[in-house]
Amino acid sequence: MKARFVTSAAKPSDFPPPTHPEIAVVGRSNVGKSSLINALVGTEGLARTSRTPGRTRLINWFEIESKKPFFLVDLPGYGYADVGAKVRETWRPMIENYLEGRSSLVGVLLLVDIRRGVEDDEADFVPWLQAHGTPIVVAMTKADKIAKNKRFPEIKRARADLGVTRDPLAVSTLADDSGIPELWKALYAVLPS
Ligand code: GDP
């Protein structure tokens, strides 16, 4: 999979031209977002680009040259326990402006840590996305951290807590049964053909 970093931006006037459909990835800080983006595109260090100082609070675009070219958009992590109200005040409008105004957005990949389960941030976010009609793919990260027979109950619980119509996918960047091919399938399904 060929992927390249396109740009970082905070405000719509700096967003790249909407030349491809895009899927935005969102999740709490430390959910494993950078690791998963690297695992998805198989380009070690790609998502680290977006973690360089100054970029962690910005929206980052990656162009994916798959059979259906698209932009994978790395939204800054939310739910930082340690950020001040000021950051939160700038974070929310930036994300909401993006999600509401981006005409090329075709779906959101929401990440939930399988051990932490659904917390208030995710529970609030999903109805908001649903109200905007944005298709949601939910992936539960770090699946290797819990026993296989414990994954299914967590998946069912998260589905109920989020009020989504499909089972979240369990993914891992470490285990052999990584769930990455299944996640690719789910992402392709939201891209226009
Ligand atoms: P981000 O802040 O959401 O970008 O999270 P990172 O990708 O930096 O991951 C946060 C921490 O979780 C790091 O220590 C990773 O090594 C670890 N991590 C990420 N994905 C996995 C996974 O699938 N399994 C396990 N066991 N650890 C993971």
PDB file of C-alpha atoms and ligand atoms in Angstrom, residues 27-36 51 111 141-145 171-175, ligand 1:
ATOM      1  CA  GLY A  27     -10.106   8.115  19.118  1.00  0.00           C
ATOM      2  CA  ARG A  28      -8.893   8.964  22.568  1.00  0.00           C
ATOM      3  CA  SER A  29      -5.287   9.829  23.091  1.00  0.00           C
ATOM      4  CA  ASN A  30      -3.235   6.622  23.476  1.00  0.00           C
ATOM      5  CA  VAL A  31      -5.946   4.432  21.922  1.00  0.00           C
ATOM      6  CA  GLY A  32      -3.369   3.151  19.421  1.00  0.00           C
ATOM      7  CA  LYS A  33      -4.330   5.391  16.494  1.00  0.00           C
ATOM      8  CA  SER A  34      -0.817   5.999  15.135  1.00  0.00           C
ATOM      9  CA  SER A  35       0.075   2.307  15.435  1.00  0.00           C
ATOM     10  CA  LEU A  36      -3.106   1.320  13.626  1.00  0.00           C
ATOM     11  CA  ARG A  51       2.961  13.258  16.010  1.00  0.00           C
ATOM     12  CA  LEU A 111     -11.275   3.659  17.749  1.00  0.00           C
ATOM     13  CA  THR A 141      -7.845  -1.628  19.474  1.00  0.00           C
ATOM     14  CA  LYS A 142      -5.243  -3.684  21.365  1.00  0.00           C
ATOM     15  CA  ALA A 143      -7.357  -6.837  21.054  1.00  0.00           C
ATOM     16  CA  ASP A 144      -4.253  -8.891  21.929  1.00  0.00           C
ATOM     17  CA  LYS A 145      -4.445  -7.534  25.461  1.00  0.00           C
ATOM     18  CA  VAL A 171      -7.915  -5.181  15.786  1.00  0.00           C
ATOM     19  CA  SER A 172      -4.360  -5.507  16.987  1.00  0.00           C
ATOM     20  CA  THR A 173      -1.090  -4.268  15.662  1.00  0.00           C
ATOM     21  CA  LEU A 174       0.738  -7.120  17.437  1.00  0.00           C
ATOM     22  CA  ALA A 175      -1.302 -10.321  17.110  1.00  0.00           C
TER      23      ALA A 175
HETATM   24  P1  GDP B   1      -2.103   7.064  19.807  1.00  0.00           P
HETATM   25  O1  GDP B   1      -1.783   8.035  20.895  1.00  0.00           O
HETATM   26  O2  GDP B   1      -3.564   6.798  19.754  1.00  0.00           O
HETATM   27  O3  GDP B   1      -1.528   7.421  18.469  1.00  0.00           O
HETATM   28  O4  GDP B   1      -1.486   5.661  20.267  1.00  0.00           O
HETATM   29  P2  GDP B   1      -0.139   4.913  19.846  1.00  0.00           P
HETATM   30  O5  GDP B   1      -0.254   4.277  18.503  1.00  0.00           O
HETATM   31  O6  GDP B   1       1.021   5.801  20.076  1.00  0.00           O
HETATM   32  O7  GDP B   1      -0.171   3.718  20.915  1.00  0.00           O
HETATM   33  C1  GDP B   1      -0.246   3.976  22.309  1.00  0.00           C
HETATM   34  C2  GDP B   1       0.411   2.828  23.049  1.00  0.00           C
HETATM   35  O8  GDP B   1      -0.324   1.622  22.839  1.00  0.00           O
HETATM   36  C3  GDP B   1       1.829   2.534  22.582  1.00  0.00           C
HETATM   37  O9  GDP B   1       2.590   2.169  23.702  1.00  0.00           O
HETATM   38  C4  GDP B   1       1.660   1.367  21.633  1.00  0.00           C
HETATM   39  O10 GDP B   1       2.810   0.552  21.566  1.00  0.00           O
HETATM   40  C5  GDP B   1       0.510   0.623  22.271  1.00  0.00           C
HETATM   41  N1  GDP B   1      -0.267  -0.128  21.258  1.00  0.00           N
HETATM   42  C6  GDP B   1      -0.783   0.353  20.113  1.00  0.00           C
HETATM   43  N2  GDP B   1      -1.446  -0.602  19.440  1.00  0.00           N
HETATM   44  C7  GDP B   1      -1.341  -1.737  20.174  1.00  0.00           C
HETATM   45  C8  GDP B   1      -1.829  -3.091  20.009  1.00  0.00           C
HETATM   46  O11 GDP B   1      -2.510  -3.455  19.045  1.00  0.00           O
HETATM   47  N3  GDP B   1      -1.528  -3.980  20.992  1.00  0.00           N
HETATM   48  C9  GDP B   1      -0.796  -3.629  22.103  1.00  0.00           C
HETATM   49  N4  GDP B   1      -0.569  -4.564  23.020  1.00  0.00           N
HETATM   50  N5  GDP B   1      -0.326  -2.366  22.281  1.00  0.00           N
HETATM   51  C10 GDP B   1      -0.588  -1.433  21.338  1.00  0.00           C
END
